[in-house]
Coordinates of C-alpha atoms and ligand atoms in Angstrom, one line a residue:
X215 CA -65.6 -64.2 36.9
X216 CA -62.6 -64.8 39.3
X217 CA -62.4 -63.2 42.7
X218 CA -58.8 -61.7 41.3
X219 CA -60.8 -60.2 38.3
X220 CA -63.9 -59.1 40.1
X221 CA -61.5 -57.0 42.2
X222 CA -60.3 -55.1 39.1
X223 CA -63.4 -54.7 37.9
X224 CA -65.5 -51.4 37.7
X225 CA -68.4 -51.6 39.6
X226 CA -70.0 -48.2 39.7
X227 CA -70.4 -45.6 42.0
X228 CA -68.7 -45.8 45.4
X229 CA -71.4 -45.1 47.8
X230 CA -70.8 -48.0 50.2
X231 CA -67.9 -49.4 52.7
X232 CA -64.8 -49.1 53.2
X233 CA -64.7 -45.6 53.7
X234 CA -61.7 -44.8 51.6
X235 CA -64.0 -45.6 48.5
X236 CA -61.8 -48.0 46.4
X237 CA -58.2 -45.9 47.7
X238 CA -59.3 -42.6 47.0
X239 CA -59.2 -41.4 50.3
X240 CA -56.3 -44.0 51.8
X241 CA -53.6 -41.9 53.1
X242 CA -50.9 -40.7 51.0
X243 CA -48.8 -42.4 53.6
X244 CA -50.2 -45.5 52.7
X245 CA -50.9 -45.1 49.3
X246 CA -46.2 -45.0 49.1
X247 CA -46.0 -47.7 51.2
X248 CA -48.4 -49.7 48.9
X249 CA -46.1 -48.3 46.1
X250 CA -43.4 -50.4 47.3
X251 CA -42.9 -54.5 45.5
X252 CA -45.9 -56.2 46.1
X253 CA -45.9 -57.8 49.3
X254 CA -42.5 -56.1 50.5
X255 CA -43.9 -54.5 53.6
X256 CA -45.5 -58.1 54.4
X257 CA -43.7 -58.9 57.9
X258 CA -44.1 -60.9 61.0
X259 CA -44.1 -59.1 64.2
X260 CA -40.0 -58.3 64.0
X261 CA -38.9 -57.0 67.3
X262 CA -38.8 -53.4 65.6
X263 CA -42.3 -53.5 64.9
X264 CA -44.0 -55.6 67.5
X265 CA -47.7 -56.3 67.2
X266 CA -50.9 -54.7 69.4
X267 CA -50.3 -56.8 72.4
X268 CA -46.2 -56.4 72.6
X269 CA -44.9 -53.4 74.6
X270 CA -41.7 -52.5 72.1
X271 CA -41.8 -51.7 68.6
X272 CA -43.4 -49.3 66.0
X273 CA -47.0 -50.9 66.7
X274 CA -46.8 -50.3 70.8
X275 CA -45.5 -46.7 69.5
X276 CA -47.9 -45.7 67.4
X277 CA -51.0 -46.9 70.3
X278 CA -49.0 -45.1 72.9
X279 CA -49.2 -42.0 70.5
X280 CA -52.7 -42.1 69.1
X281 CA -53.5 -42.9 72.4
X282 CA -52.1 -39.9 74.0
X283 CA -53.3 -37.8 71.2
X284 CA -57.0 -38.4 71.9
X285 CA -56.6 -38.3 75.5
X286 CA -57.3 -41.8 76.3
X287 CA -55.0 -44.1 78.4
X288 CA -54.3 -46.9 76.1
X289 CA -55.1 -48.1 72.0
X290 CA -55.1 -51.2 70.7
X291 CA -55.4 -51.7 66.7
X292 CA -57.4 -54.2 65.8
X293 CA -56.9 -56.7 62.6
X294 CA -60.2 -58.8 63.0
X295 CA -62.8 -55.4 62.2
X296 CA -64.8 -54.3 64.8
X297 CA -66.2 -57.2 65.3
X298 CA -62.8 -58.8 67.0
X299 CA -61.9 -55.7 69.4
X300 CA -65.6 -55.5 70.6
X301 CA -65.7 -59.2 71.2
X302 CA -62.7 -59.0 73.2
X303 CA -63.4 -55.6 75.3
X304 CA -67.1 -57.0 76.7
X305 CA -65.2 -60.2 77.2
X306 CA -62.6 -58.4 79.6
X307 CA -65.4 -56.4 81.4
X308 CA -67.4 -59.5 82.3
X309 CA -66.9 -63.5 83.8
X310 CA -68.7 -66.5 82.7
X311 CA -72.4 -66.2 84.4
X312 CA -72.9 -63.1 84.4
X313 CA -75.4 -60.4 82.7
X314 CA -74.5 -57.3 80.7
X315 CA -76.9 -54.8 79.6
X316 CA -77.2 -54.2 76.0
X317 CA -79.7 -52.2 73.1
X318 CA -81.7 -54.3 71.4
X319 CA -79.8 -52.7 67.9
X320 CA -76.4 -53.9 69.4
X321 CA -74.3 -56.2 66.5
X322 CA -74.4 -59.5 66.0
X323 CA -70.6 -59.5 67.1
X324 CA -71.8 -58.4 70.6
X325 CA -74.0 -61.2 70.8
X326 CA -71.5 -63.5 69.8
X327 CA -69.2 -62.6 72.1
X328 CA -72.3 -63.5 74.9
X329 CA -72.4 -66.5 73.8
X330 CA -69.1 -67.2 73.9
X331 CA -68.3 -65.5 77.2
X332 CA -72.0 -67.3 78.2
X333 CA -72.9 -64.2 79.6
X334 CA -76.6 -63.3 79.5
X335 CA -77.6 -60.1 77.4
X336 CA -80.3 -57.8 79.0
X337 CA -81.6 -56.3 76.0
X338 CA -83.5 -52.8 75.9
X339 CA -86.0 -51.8 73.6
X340 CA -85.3 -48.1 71.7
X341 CA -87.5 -45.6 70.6
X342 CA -88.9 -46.6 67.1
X343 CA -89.4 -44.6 64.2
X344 CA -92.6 -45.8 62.5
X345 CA -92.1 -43.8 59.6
X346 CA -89.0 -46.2 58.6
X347 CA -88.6 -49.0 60.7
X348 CA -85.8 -48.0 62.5
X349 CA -84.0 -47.6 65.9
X350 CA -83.7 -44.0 66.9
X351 CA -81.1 -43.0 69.7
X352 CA -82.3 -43.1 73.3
X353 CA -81.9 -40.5 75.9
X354 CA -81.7 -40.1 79.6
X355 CA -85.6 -40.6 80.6
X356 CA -85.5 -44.0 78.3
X357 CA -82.7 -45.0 80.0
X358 CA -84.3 -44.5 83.6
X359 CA -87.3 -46.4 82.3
X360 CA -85.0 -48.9 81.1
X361 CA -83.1 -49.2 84.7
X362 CA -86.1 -49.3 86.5
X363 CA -87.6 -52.3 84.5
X364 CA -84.5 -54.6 84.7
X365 CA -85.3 -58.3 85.1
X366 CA -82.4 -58.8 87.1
X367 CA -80.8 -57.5 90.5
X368 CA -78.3 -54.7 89.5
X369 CA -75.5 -56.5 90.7
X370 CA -76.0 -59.4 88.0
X371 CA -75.1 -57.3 85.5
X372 CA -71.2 -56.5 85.0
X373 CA -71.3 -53.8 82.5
X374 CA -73.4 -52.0 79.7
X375 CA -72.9 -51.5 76.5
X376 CA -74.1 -48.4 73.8
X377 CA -74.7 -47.9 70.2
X378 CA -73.4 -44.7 68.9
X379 CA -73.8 -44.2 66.1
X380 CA -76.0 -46.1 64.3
X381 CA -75.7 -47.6 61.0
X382 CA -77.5 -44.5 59.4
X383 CA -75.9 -42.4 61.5
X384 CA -78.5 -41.5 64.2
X385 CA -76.9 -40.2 67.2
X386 CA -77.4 -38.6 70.8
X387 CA -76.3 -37.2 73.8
X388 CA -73.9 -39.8 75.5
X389 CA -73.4 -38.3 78.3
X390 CA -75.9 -38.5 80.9
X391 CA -76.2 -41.9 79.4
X392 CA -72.8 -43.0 80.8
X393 CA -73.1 -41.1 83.7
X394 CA -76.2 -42.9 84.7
X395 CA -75.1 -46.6 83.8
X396 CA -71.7 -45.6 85.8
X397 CA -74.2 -44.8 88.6
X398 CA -75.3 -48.5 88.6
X399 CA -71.3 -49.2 89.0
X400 CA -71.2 -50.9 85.4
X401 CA -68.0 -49.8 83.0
X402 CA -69.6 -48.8 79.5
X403 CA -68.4 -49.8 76.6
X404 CA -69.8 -48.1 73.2
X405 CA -69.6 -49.3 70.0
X406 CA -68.4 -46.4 68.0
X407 CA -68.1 -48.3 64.6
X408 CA -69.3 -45.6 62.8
X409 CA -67.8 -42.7 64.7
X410 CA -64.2 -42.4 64.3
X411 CA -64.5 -39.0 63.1
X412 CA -66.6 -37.8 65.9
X413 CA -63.0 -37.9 67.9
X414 CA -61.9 -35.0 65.7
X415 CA -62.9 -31.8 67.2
X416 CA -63.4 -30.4 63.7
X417 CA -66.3 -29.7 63.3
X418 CA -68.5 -28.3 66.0
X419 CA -72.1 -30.2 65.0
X420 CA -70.3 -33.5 64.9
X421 CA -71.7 -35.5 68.0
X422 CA -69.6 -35.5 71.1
X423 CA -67.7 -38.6 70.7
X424 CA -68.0 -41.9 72.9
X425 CA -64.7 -41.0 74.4
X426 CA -65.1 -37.6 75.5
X427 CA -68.8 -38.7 76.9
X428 CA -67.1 -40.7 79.5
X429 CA -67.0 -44.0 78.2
X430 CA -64.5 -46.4 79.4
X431 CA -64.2 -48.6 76.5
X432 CA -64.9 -47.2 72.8
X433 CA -64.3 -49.3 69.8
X434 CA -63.7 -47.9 65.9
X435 CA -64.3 -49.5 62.5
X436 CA -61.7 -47.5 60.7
X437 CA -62.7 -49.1 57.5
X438 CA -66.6 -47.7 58.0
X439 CA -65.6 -44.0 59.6
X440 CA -61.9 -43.4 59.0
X441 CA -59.4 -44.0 55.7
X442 CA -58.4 -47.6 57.0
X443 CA -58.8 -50.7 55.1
X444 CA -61.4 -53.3 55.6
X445 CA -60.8 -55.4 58.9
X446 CA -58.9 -52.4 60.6
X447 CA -60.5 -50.9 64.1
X448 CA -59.2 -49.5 67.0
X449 CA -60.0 -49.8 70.7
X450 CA -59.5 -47.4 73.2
X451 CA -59.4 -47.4 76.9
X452 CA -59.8 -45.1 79.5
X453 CA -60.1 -44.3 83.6
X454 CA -59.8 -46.4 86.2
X455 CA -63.0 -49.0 85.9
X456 CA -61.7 -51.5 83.9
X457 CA -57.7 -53.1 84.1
X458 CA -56.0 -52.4 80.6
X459 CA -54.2 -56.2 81.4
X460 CA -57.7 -58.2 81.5
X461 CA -58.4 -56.2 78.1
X462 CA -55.0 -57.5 76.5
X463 CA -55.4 -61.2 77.6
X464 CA -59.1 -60.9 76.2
X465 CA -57.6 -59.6 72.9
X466 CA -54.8 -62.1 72.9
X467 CA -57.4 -64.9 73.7
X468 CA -59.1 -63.9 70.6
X469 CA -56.6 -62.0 68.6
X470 CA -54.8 -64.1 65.2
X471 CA -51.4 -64.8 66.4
X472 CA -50.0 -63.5 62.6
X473 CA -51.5 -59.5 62.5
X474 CA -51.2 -58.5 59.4
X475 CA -48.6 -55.9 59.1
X476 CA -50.0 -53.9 56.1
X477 CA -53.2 -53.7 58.4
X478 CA -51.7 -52.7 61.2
X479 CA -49.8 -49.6 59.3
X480 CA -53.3 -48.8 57.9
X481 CA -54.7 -48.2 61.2
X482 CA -51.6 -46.0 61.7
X483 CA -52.1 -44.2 58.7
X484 CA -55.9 -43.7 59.1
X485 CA -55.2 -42.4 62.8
X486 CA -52.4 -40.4 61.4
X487 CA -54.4 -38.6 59.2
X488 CA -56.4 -36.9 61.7
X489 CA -53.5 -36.2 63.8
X490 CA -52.5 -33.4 60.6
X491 CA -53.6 -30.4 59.7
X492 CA -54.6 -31.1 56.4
X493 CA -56.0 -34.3 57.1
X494 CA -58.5 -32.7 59.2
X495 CA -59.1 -29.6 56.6
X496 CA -59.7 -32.6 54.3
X497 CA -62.5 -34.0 56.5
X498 CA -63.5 -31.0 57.2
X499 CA -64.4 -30.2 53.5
X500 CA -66.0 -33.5 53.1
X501 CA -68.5 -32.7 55.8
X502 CA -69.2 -29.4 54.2
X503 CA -69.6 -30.8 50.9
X504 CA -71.7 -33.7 52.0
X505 CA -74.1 -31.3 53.9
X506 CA -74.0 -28.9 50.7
X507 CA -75.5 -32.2 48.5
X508 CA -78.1 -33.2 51.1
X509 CA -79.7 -29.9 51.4
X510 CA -79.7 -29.4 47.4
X511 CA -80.8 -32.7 46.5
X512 CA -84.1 -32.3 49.5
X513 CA -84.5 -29.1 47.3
X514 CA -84.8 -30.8 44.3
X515 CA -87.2 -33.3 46.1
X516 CA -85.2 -36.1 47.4
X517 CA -86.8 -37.3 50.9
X518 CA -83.7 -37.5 52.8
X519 CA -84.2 -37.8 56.5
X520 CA -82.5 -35.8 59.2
X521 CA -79.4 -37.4 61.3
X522 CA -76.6 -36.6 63.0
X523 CA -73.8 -37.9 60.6
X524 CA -73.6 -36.1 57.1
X525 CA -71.2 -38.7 55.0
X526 CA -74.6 -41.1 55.4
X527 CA -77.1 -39.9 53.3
X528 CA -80.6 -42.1 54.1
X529 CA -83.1 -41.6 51.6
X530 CA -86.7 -42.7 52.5
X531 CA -88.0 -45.0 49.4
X532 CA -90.8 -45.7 51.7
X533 CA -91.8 -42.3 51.1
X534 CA -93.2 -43.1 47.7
X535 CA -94.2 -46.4 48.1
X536 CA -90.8 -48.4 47.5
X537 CA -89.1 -50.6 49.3
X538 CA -85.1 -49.8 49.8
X539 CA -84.2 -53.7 48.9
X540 CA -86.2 -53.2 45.5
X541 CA -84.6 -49.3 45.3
X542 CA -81.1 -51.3 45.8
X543 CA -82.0 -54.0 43.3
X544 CA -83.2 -51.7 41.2
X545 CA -79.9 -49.4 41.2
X546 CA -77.4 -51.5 41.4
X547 CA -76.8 -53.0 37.8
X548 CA -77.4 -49.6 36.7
X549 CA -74.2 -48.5 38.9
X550 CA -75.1 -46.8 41.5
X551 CA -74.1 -49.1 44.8
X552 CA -75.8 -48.0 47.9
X553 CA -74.2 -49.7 51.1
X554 CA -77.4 -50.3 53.6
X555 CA -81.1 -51.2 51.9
X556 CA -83.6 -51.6 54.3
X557 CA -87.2 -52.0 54.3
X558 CA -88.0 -48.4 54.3
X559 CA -84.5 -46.6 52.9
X560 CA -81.2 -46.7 51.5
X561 CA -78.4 -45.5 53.1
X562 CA -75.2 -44.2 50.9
X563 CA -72.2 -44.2 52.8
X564 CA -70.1 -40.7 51.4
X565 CA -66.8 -42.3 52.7
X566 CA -64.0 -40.2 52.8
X567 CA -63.2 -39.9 48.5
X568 CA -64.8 -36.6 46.7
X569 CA -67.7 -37.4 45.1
X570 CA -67.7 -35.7 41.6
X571 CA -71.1 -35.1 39.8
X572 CA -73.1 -37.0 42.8
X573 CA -75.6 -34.6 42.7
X574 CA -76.7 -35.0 39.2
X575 CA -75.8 -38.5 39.4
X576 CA -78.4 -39.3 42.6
X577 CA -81.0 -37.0 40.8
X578 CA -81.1 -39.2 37.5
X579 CA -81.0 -42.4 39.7
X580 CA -84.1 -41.0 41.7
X581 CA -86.6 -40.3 38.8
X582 CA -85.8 -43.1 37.0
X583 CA -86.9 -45.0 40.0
X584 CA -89.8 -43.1 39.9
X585 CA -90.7 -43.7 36.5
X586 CA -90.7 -47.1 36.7
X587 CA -92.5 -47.3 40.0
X588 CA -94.9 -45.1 39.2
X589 CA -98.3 -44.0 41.4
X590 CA -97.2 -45.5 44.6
X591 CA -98.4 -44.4 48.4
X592 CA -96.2 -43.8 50.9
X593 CA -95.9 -46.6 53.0
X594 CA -97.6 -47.6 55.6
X595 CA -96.5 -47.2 59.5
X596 CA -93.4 -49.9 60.2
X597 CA -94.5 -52.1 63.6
X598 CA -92.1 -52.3 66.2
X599 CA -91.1 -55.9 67.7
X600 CA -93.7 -57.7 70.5
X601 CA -91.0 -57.3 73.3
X602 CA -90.9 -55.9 76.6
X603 CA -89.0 -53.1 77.1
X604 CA -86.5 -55.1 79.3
X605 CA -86.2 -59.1 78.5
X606 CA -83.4 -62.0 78.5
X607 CA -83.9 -65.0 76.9
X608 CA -85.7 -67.9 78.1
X609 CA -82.3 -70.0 77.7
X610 CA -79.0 -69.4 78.2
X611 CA -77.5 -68.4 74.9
X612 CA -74.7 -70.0 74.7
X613 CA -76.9 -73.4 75.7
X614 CA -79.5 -73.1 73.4
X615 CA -76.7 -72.3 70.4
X616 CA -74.7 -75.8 71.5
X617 CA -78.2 -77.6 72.0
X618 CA -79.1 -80.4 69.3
X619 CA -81.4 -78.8 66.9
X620 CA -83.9 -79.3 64.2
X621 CA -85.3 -76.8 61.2
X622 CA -88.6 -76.1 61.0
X623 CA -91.2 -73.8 59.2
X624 CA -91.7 -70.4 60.5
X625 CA -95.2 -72.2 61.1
X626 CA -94.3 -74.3 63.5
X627 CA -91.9 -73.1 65.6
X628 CA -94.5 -71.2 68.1
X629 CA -93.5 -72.0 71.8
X630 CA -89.7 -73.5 70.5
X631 CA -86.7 -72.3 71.6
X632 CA -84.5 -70.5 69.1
X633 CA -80.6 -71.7 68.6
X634 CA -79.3 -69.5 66.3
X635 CA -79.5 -65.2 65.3
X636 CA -81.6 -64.1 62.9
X637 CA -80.4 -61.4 61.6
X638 CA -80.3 -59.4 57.9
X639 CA -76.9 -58.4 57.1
X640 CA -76.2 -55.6 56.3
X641 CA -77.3 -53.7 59.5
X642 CA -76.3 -57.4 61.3
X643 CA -78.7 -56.1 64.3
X644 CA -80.2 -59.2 65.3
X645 CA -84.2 -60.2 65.0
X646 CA -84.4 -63.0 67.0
X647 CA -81.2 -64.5 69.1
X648 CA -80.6 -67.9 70.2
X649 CA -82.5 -69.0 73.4
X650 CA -85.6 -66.2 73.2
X651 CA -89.1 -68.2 73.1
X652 CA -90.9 -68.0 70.3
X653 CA -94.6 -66.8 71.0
X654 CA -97.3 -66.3 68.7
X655 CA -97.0 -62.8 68.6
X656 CA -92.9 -62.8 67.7
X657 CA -93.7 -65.7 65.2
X658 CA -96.4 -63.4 63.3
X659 CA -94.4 -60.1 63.6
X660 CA -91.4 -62.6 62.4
X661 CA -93.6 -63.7 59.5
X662 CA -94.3 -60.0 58.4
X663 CA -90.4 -59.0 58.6
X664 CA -90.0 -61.4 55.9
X665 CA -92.4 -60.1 54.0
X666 CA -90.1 -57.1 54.4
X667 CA -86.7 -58.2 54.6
X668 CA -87.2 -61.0 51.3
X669 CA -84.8 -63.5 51.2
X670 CA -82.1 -62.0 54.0
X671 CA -84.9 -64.1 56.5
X672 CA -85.1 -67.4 56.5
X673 CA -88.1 -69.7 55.7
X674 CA -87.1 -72.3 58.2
X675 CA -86.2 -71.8 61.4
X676 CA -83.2 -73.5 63.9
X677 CA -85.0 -74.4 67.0
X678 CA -83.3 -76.4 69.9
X679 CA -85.0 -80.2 69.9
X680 CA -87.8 -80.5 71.6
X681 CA -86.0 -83.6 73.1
X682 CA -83.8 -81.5 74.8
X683 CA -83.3 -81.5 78.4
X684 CA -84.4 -77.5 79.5
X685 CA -81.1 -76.2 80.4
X686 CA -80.5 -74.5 83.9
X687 CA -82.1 -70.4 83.4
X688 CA -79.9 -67.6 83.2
X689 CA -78.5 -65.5 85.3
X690 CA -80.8 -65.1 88.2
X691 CA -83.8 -66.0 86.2
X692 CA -86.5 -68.1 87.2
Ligands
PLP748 C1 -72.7 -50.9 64.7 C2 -71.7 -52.0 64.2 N1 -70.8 -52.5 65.1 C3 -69.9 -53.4 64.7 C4 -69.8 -53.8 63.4 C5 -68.8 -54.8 63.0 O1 -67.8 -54.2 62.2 P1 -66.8 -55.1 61.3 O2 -67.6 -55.6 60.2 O3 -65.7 -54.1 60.9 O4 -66.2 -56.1 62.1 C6 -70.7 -53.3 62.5 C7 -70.7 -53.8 61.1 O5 -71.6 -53.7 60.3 C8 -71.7 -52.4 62.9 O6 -72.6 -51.9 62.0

């Protein structure tokens, strides 16, 4: 089938990104500009509308006001996801050479934009939960024990950058996280991707958001936690630790010199929305109604584990012996589309539509996965990655990307250097990035991920050639 046709097409329940799930939940702003001829509304940057980096025009209007509206200094929309603004923010916090200070569950867009910034990332280890496999949010004494094992000297390091939260909606206390990392002199840019709505102040056990935590640079998906459309994001700015114009020639650097207009007004309208009052009841509900279904399906026995976010719903397959991929597989020509399968879960993504009949709907698609994978144990304990709790790669990351290269088995790529992420998308949180050493011990845990992760991991491995002159070390390293 056609790309034009598969977009018509029906394709079951809506439990995955964008948020809006398939326009129920856009805007009705949006929905009457969408109304219009096709294609009418799409213009260049006209001097009445401008684009994120001009200062006149309805786009520099609607940042100043959004902006204001949160209480942050500046906005800029973004047209290239979440991915593009947090690219350019880290990029206008740091200079070629040095070191920033990341989790070890930051996006593969962050370590992108190391490697094209050649920056060096100092990545921290999180708490683990064994149970599933999965990051859980740090807090202040991690973070201390994180500071005090830094590879580094402080001053190599530029800035810091948080998760927050994460893709299955785990989330903490930012606060005295900030506060400590602005203690080191570092500005702190979170990646809210998943937060939008925790800006809202609607709802009392939403997380505090990024923003109001003290962070000076937050970036928003509002396709994955708002009513924009795919691509759309928005970065704000705040206080005096980093210079709003280094922030707008990184975005310009980076930025499509065409922004799509019709994306642009959809991060208007999903910022909009939040700005009235019945866009806020309507979230409002959605968080009551999504906290209504998780605690009757757990009564009707669905193992849904606790977090912080209730429009993600993560039930633990692992509980009864399944793997999420195979619940996924399983579901997913039988209509129900789950956005995140992981080893040990699956995570539905409630978006921002109402959900009619999900109840019954997730009950049905839960003992028929039963049936048919009957008698299983739980699963065993997930082991966390051989790594320190503070490391940089061996190589510069940047280097070891550009270096000539060769494949090879999994088997025999113990002591080579590794050019290139690997990393299963969906959550995009990389295993191994380009330049970290492969020991024995990474290699086996590597081997037993795939085990886990099936064909989202590789059999065969980039590795720079062992020809290859060793590159100079990073930042202050060696
Ligand atoms: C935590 C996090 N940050 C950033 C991104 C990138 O967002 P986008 O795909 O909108 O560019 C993702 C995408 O999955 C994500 O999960």
């Amino acid at each position: 089938m056609g790309l034009l046709s598969s977009l018509q097409q029906d394709v079951g329940r809506c439990l995955f990104l964008p948020a809006h799930g398939r326009g129920a939940a856009l805007p009705n702003s949006f929905r009457r500009l969408l109304q219009r001829r096709a294609g009418y509304w799409d213009l260049p940057e006209l001097p009445h509308i401008g684009g994120p980096l001009e200062s006149e025009g309805a786009v520099a209007e609607a940042q100043q006001q959004a902006a204001e509206h949160v209480g942050a200094q500046r906005a800029w929309f973004g047209v290239n996801g979440a991915t593009g603004l947090l690219q350019a923010a880290l990029l206008a916090i740091t200079r070629p050479g040095q070191a920033v200070l990341m989790p070890r569950n930051a996006h593969r867009s962050l370590l992108q934009a190391c490697l094209l910034g050649e920056l060096t990332p100092v990545l921290f280890d999180l708490p683990f939960l064994n149970d599933r496999g999965q990051a859980a949010p740090l807090d202040a004494e991690w973070l201390i024990n994180v500071l005090g094992a830094l590879p580094l000297p402080t001053k190599a390091i530029a800035a810091a950058v948080l998760v927050h939260p994460t893709y299955q909606g785990y989330a903490g206390d930012l606060k005295p996280l900030i506060h400590l990392l602005h203690n080191e002199g570092w500005p702190v840019l979170v990646d809210e991707a998943h937060g939008s709505h925790f800006l809202t102040d609607v709802d009392p056990l939403l997380p505090r958001s990024a923003l109001h935590s003290g962070a000076d640079l937050v970036v928003h998906s509002l396709q994955k936690s708002a009513a924009g459309l795919a691509q759309t994001a928005v970065l704000w700015q705040q206080g005096d630790r980093v210079d709003p114009t280094r922030v707008e020639r990184s975005i310009g650097w980076l930025q499509t010199t065409s922004p799509s207009a019709l994306l642009l007004a959809s991060c208007v309208s999903a910022l909009n929305e939040w700005q009235q009052p019945q866009g806020l009841r309507r979230l409002k509900c959605r968080l009551d109604d999504a906290r209504h279904l998780t605690k009757r399906l757990r009564r009707s026995g669905l193992p849904l584990l606790s977090n912080q976010d209730p429009l993600r719903l993560v039930l633990h397959t692992g509980a009864i012996g399944i793997s999420g991929l195979d619940a996924d597989a399983w579901w997913m020509p039988r209509g129900l589309i789950a956005e995140l399968p992981e080893p040990a879960t699956v995570t539905f993504c409630l978006g921002l539509a109402k959900h009619r009949g999900l109840e019954q709907r997730l009950r049905k698609a839960w003992t028929s996965l039963r049936s048919a994978h009957p008698d299983r144990g739980a699963q065993a304990a997930f082991e966390p990655a051989p790594l320190p709790l503070v490391g940089i790669p061996d190589r510069s990351l940047a280097m070891a990307w550009r270096a000539e290269c060769e494949t090879v088995p999994l088997d025999a790529a113990e002591g080579r250097i590794a050019a290139e992420l690997v990393c299963p998308y969906p959550p995009g949180i990389p295993l191994l990035v380009p330049g970290e050493r492969l020991d024995r011990q990474r290699l086996e845990w590597l081997r037993r991920q795939r085990i886990l992760w099936g064909d989202q991991l590789p059999e065969r491995i980039r590795v720079v050639r062992a020809s290859e002159p060793a590159h100079e070390p990073v930042a202050g390293h060696g």
